[in-house]
Short mmCIF file of C-alpha atoms in Angstrom, two decimals:
data_model
loop_
_atom_site.label_atom_id
_atom_site.label_comp_id
_atom_site.label_asym_id
_atom_site.label_seq_id
_atom_site.Cartn_x
_atom_site.Cartn_y
_atom_site.Cartn_z
CA MET A 6 19.15 31.78 -36.41
CA SER A 7 17.23 29.37 -39.45
CA PHE A 8 15.77 26.09 -39.17
CA SER A 9 18.82 24.43 -40.04
CA ASP A 10 20.99 25.77 -37.46
CA ILE A 11 18.48 24.99 -34.78
CA LEU A 12 18.47 21.24 -36.35
CA SER A 13 22.25 21.50 -36.55
CA ARG A 14 22.68 22.61 -33.15
CA LEU A 15 19.97 20.02 -31.91
CA GLY A 16 22.13 17.35 -33.89
CA ASN A 17 25.66 18.62 -31.79
CA ILE A 18 23.63 17.96 -28.45
CA MET A 19 21.97 14.74 -29.10
CA ARG A 20 25.11 13.43 -30.21
CA SER A 21 27.03 14.32 -26.99
CA VAL A 22 24.41 12.87 -24.99
CA GLY A 23 25.89 9.66 -23.32
CA PHE A 24 24.31 6.49 -21.82
CA SER A 25 25.09 7.67 -17.91
CA ASP A 26 23.03 10.67 -19.75
CA ILE A 27 20.08 8.66 -20.49
CA MET A 28 20.30 6.99 -17.62
CA ASP A 29 20.48 9.64 -15.30
CA ILE A 30 16.81 11.24 -17.29
CA ILE A 31 15.13 8.10 -16.59
CA ILE A 32 15.86 7.90 -12.57
CA ILE A 33 14.91 11.24 -12.00
CA SER A 34 11.60 11.01 -14.75
CA VAL A 35 10.87 7.68 -12.42
CA VAL A 36 11.72 9.40 -9.51
CA ILE A 37 9.33 12.47 -10.00
CA HIS A 38 6.54 10.72 -11.53
CA TYR A 39 6.63 8.10 -8.18
CA VAL A 40 7.19 11.13 -6.03
CA LEU A 41 3.56 12.82 -7.61
CA ASN A 42 1.45 9.78 -7.76
CA MET A 43 2.28 9.51 -4.19
CA LEU A 44 1.14 13.07 -3.59
CA LYS A 45 -1.15 14.18 -5.93
CA LYS A 46 -3.95 12.75 -3.47
CA THR A 47 -2.69 13.82 -0.50
CA ARG A 48 -2.61 17.01 1.60
CA ALA A 49 1.22 17.34 0.87
CA PHE A 50 0.32 17.86 -2.58
CA GLN A 51 -0.63 21.43 -1.81
CA LEU A 52 2.43 22.23 0.32
CA MET A 53 4.40 20.94 -2.43
CA LEU A 54 2.68 23.55 -5.48
CA GLY A 55 4.14 26.08 -2.12
CA VAL A 56 7.20 24.46 -2.65
CA VAL A 57 7.92 24.99 -6.38
CA ALA A 58 6.58 28.28 -6.14
CA PHE A 59 9.15 29.76 -4.35
CA PHE A 60 11.89 27.55 -5.58
CA ALA A 61 10.23 29.56 -8.72
CA VAL A 62 10.47 33.05 -7.04
CA TYR A 63 14.13 32.11 -6.18
CA ILE A 64 15.28 31.97 -10.08
CA VAL A 65 13.70 34.92 -11.10
CA ALA A 66 15.52 37.16 -8.16
CA ILE A 67 18.51 35.12 -9.04
CA THR A 68 17.71 36.19 -13.08
CA PHE A 69 16.74 39.81 -12.08
CA LYS A 70 19.35 40.50 -9.40
CA LEU A 71 16.79 40.62 -6.82
CA LYS A 72 19.37 40.96 -4.01
CA ALA A 73 17.65 41.68 -1.07
CA THR A 74 15.22 38.64 -1.99
CA THR A 75 17.37 36.79 -3.22
CA PHE A 76 19.30 37.24 0.45
CA LEU A 77 15.99 36.39 2.20
CA ILE A 78 15.74 32.93 0.49
CA ASP A 79 18.82 31.70 0.56
CA THR A 80 18.90 32.49 4.38
CA LEU A 81 15.74 30.17 4.29
CA LEU A 82 16.89 27.82 2.00
CA GLN A 83 19.76 27.10 5.25
CA VAL A 84 16.57 25.09 7.32
CA GLY A 85 14.50 24.17 4.47
CA LEU A 86 15.51 21.11 3.92
CA ILE A 87 14.90 20.40 7.22
CA ALA A 88 11.57 22.36 7.58
CA LEU A 89 10.83 20.36 4.36
CA LEU A 90 11.41 16.85 6.19
CA VAL A 91 9.32 17.64 8.73
CA VAL A 92 6.62 18.97 6.50
CA PHE A 93 6.64 15.85 4.59
CA GLN A 94 7.30 13.25 7.96
CA PRO A 95 4.67 11.01 7.32
CA GLU A 96 4.32 11.12 3.10
CA VAL A 97 8.34 10.40 3.41
CA ARG A 98 7.67 7.60 5.76
CA ARG A 99 5.60 6.07 3.70
CA ALA A 100 7.58 6.32 0.62
CA LEU A 101 9.92 4.34 2.22
CA GLU A 102 7.67 2.04 3.76
CA GLN A 103 6.61 2.07 -0.27
CA VAL A 104 10.24 1.01 -1.41
CA GLY A 105 11.22 -1.51 1.01
CA ASN A 106 8.19 -3.31 0.14
CA LEU A 107 9.10 -3.92 -3.70
CA ASN A 108 11.90 -5.89 -2.55
CA MET A 109 9.84 -8.98 -1.13
CA PHE A 110 8.96 -10.30 -3.87
CA SER A 111 10.98 -13.07 -4.44
CA ARG A 112 11.37 -13.95 -1.04
CA SER A 113 7.25 -14.32 -0.75
CA TYR A 114 7.66 -16.41 -3.74
CA MET A 115 10.08 -19.19 -1.65
CA ARG A 116 7.88 -19.05 1.33
CA ARG A 117 4.58 -19.61 -0.91
CA ARG A 118 6.05 -22.90 -2.29
CA THR A 119 6.98 -23.94 1.73
CA TYR A 120 2.96 -24.65 2.18
CA GLU A 121 2.31 -28.02 2.81
CA ASP A 122 -1.38 -29.49 0.80
CA GLY A 123 -3.02 -29.67 4.40
CA GLN A 124 -2.17 -26.14 4.61
CA VAL A 125 -3.34 -24.88 1.99
CA ASP A 126 -6.82 -26.81 2.45
CA GLN A 127 -6.75 -24.91 5.94
CA LEU A 128 -6.20 -21.24 4.05
CA ARG A 129 -9.37 -22.42 1.50
CA LYS A 130 -10.94 -23.21 4.37
CA ALA A 131 -10.20 -20.00 6.23
CA ILE A 132 -10.89 -17.89 2.96
CA ALA A 133 -14.46 -19.64 2.73
CA ALA A 134 -15.18 -18.94 6.86
CA ILE A 135 -13.96 -14.93 6.29
CA CYS A 136 -16.50 -14.92 3.25
CA ASP A 137 -19.00 -15.91 5.74
CA GLY A 138 -18.38 -13.67 8.78
CA VAL A 139 -18.43 -10.81 6.47
CA GLU A 140 -21.44 -11.82 4.86
CA ARG A 141 -23.22 -11.96 7.79
CA MET A 142 -21.53 -8.75 9.12
CA SER A 143 -23.08 -6.92 6.19
CA GLU A 144 -26.47 -8.49 6.05
CA LYS A 145 -26.96 -7.35 10.44
CA GLN A 146 -24.95 -4.21 8.96
CA THR A 147 -22.44 -4.76 11.98
CA GLY A 148 -19.15 -2.48 11.06
CA ALA A 149 -15.91 -4.53 11.05
CA LEU A 150 -12.35 -4.90 9.81
CA ILE A 151 -9.80 -7.99 8.77
CA VAL A 152 -6.54 -7.64 7.42
CA MET A 153 -5.27 -10.40 5.59
CA GLU A 154 -1.94 -10.12 6.16
CA ASN A 155 0.58 -11.15 3.41
CA PHE A 156 4.35 -11.19 3.00
CA ASN A 157 4.90 -7.30 4.44
CA ARG A 158 4.55 -8.40 8.25
CA LEU A 159 2.85 -5.87 10.79
CA GLU A 160 4.20 -5.97 13.92
CA SER A 161 4.49 -2.26 14.38
CA VAL A 162 0.32 -2.56 14.09
CA LYS A 163 -0.39 -6.24 16.17
CA ILE A 164 1.60 -4.42 19.18
CA SER A 165 -1.74 -2.05 19.44
CA GLY A 166 -4.17 -5.00 19.81
CA THR A 167 -4.65 -8.37 21.61
CA PRO A 168 -3.39 -11.36 20.72
CA VAL A 169 -5.64 -13.70 19.81
CA ASN A 170 -4.35 -16.25 18.12
CA ALA A 171 -7.42 -18.91 16.72
CA ASP A 172 -8.82 -20.59 14.13
CA ILE A 173 -11.12 -18.59 11.91
CA THR A 174 -14.36 -19.45 12.10
CA PRO A 175 -17.93 -16.98 11.33
CA GLU A 176 -19.05 -17.13 14.75
CA LEU A 177 -15.24 -15.81 16.01
CA ILE A 178 -15.77 -12.92 13.57
CA GLY A 179 -19.36 -11.96 14.95
CA THR A 180 -17.83 -11.94 18.47
CA ILE A 181 -14.97 -9.53 17.87
CA PHE A 182 -16.80 -7.34 15.97
CA TYR A 183 -19.94 -7.35 18.25
CA ASP A 184 -21.34 -3.98 19.75
CA GLY A 185 -20.41 -4.65 22.98
CA SER A 186 -16.93 -6.16 21.99
CA PRO A 187 -13.81 -3.98 24.07
CA LEU A 188 -12.37 -5.36 20.28
CA HIS A 189 -14.87 -4.53 17.96
CA ASP A 190 -13.60 -0.72 17.08
CA GLY A 191 -10.59 -2.57 16.07
CA ALA A 192 -9.02 -4.15 13.39
CA VAL A 193 -8.22 -8.30 12.97
CA ILE A 194 -5.13 -9.45 11.49
CA VAL A 195 -5.03 -12.65 9.77
CA HIS A 196 -1.99 -14.61 9.41
CA GLN A 197 -1.54 -17.77 7.39
CA GLY A 198 -5.08 -18.94 7.90
CA ARG A 199 -5.50 -17.78 11.32
CA ILE A 200 -6.48 -14.75 13.32
CA THR A 201 -3.10 -13.65 15.55
CA HIS A 202 -4.54 -9.84 16.87
CA ALA A 203 -8.19 -8.07 17.26
CA GLY A 204 -8.27 -4.47 18.11
CA CYS A 205 -5.39 -3.09 16.10
CA VAL A 206 -5.02 0.36 15.26
CA LEU A 207 -4.31 0.97 11.80
CA PRO A 208 -2.97 4.30 10.09
CA LEU A 209 -5.48 6.40 8.19
CA SER A 210 -5.10 7.11 4.78
CA ASP A 211 -5.30 10.98 4.33
CA ASN A 212 -6.18 10.76 0.11
CA LEU A 213 -8.11 13.42 -0.57
CA GLU A 214 -10.32 11.85 -2.96
CA ILE A 215 -12.51 9.39 -0.21
CA SER A 216 -15.71 9.85 -0.01
CA LYS A 217 -17.51 11.68 2.51
CA GLU A 218 -19.51 9.14 2.95
CA MET A 219 -16.73 6.98 3.87
CA GLY A 220 -15.62 6.87 7.62
CA THR A 221 -13.29 5.62 9.90
CA ARG A 222 -12.38 2.29 8.73
CA HIS A 223 -12.55 2.88 5.57
CA ARG A 224 -9.67 5.06 5.94
CA ALA A 225 -8.19 3.11 7.67
CA ALA A 226 -8.33 -0.02 5.27
CA LEU A 227 -6.84 2.23 2.86
CA GLY A 228 -3.69 3.77 5.22
CA ILE A 229 -2.76 0.35 6.26
CA SER A 230 -3.51 -0.93 2.26
CA GLU A 231 -0.74 2.03 1.03
CA VAL A 232 2.02 1.01 3.29
CA SER A 233 1.88 -3.12 3.05
CA ASP A 234 0.58 -5.64 0.42
CA VAL A 235 -2.45 -6.64 2.54
CA ILE A 236 -5.54 -7.07 1.27
CA ALA A 237 -8.35 -5.65 4.24
CA LEU A 238 -12.12 -6.35 4.15
CA VAL A 239 -14.25 -3.91 5.36
CA VAL A 240 -18.39 -3.79 6.42
CA SER A 241 -19.65 -0.56 6.10
CA GLU A 242 -22.21 -0.02 9.26
CA GLU A 243 -23.87 2.19 8.10
CA THR A 244 -24.89 0.43 4.69
CA GLY A 245 -23.55 -3.12 5.45
CA THR A 246 -21.40 -2.91 1.81
CA ILE A 247 -18.21 -4.65 1.96
CA SER A 248 -15.54 -3.47 -0.01
CA TYR A 249 -11.94 -4.66 0.07
CA ALA A 250 -8.47 -1.91 -0.07
CA LYS A 251 -5.48 -3.39 -2.05
CA ASN A 252 -2.45 -1.07 -3.04
CA GLY A 253 -4.00 1.91 -1.59
CA VAL A 254 -7.41 1.62 -3.73
CA LEU A 255 -10.88 0.67 -2.49
CA ARG A 256 -12.95 -1.00 -4.58
CA ARG A 257 -16.84 -1.18 -2.63
CA ASN A 258 -19.81 -2.95 -3.44
CA GLN A 259 -18.62 -6.28 -3.20
CA ASP A 260 -19.75 -9.52 -2.32
CA ARG A 261 -19.39 -13.11 -0.32
CA HIS A 262 -18.38 -14.63 -4.39
CA SER A 263 -16.42 -11.47 -5.20
CA ILE A 264 -14.05 -11.61 -1.93
CA TYR A 265 -13.98 -15.30 -2.64
CA GLU A 266 -12.23 -14.94 -5.50
CA VAL A 267 -10.06 -12.53 -4.58
CA LEU A 268 -8.71 -13.71 -1.17
CA THR A 269 -8.08 -16.96 -3.40
CA LYS A 270 -6.12 -15.46 -6.18
CA GLU A 271 -4.20 -13.46 -3.91
CA PHE A 272 -3.73 -16.17 -0.73
CA VAL A 273 -4.50 -19.88 -2.73
CA GLN A 274 -3.26 -19.44 -6.05
CA PRO A 275 0.82 -17.91 -6.04
CA ILE A 276 0.90 -21.13 -3.76
CA ILE A 277 -0.59 -23.42 -6.17
CA ASP A 278 1.47 -21.58 -9.84
CA ALA A 279 4.53 -22.11 -7.67
CA ARG A 280 4.53 -25.87 -7.50
CA GLU A 281 3.16 -26.16 -10.92
CA LYS A 282 6.20 -24.64 -12.00
CA GLY A 283 8.31 -26.35 -9.89
CA GLY A 284 11.60 -25.86 -11.06
CA ALA A 285 14.55 -27.71 -10.20
CA SER A 286 14.13 -28.88 -6.87
CA GLY A 287 10.83 -29.75 -7.78
CA PHE A 288 11.21 -31.48 -10.89
CA LEU A 289 13.80 -34.09 -8.68
CA ARG A 290 11.41 -34.21 -5.78
CA ARG A 291 8.79 -35.68 -8.61
CA LYS A 292 12.07 -37.92 -9.84
CA THR A 293 12.45 -39.53 -6.44
CA ASP A 294 9.34 -40.12 -5.91
CA GLU A 295 8.67 -41.94 -8.77
#
């Protein structure tokens, strides 16, 4: 076969490809990319490689007409899907939770626009109090784990903790995470500038790239940030190092100033931006006020 024949065949294939075929390729590519990114840092990645090897053997058996091997694999495949769901249950659950979080941004934007001026000021004060509390915990090398709830509600996590419903102060944070407190081993949940629950149990990350020197608090912070849009603050009990987790990424060696900037950018700035843009309703309100 000459080079021109190869080009001719490729041209015929390209001409037969329609819009639906291109969409199929794009969707499948995105799904494969998403699944690989989700699994590559977990223990399930090794299991997935085993599944790929299993199907490779199946293809070889069919190609070379290995009847016994093909029969055995066909029998295993009858229960294979159920077995895969059981084996990958944590990853499937995490993926579904992440997909559910993707379409919430427009409603989150609308919710942010409902804040009044006093509530924004209260939110700023709460962020400052959190930063002060975290800084004190760092100086005393007292472990702490604070989860800043964003749009996605953490009802399943809150059930595991104790309701508090209190304004945030550095003293309250210190009291909760004091070694003698019954709540100090769990996480504090903060929603709209108030501590709603304390002593909460968070899902742990199974990310294999986490440093061995990081303990349960860091794994918990990563775990909750992998399945929701929270920002989780961590103070190391061993070193006093301040870290925060967002979108499954842990950023270490933070200080009061950097944490304040991160929280303000995440929780306060979107409200200010939404007000400045205003939209039609904002324009009409301004005209009415004039």
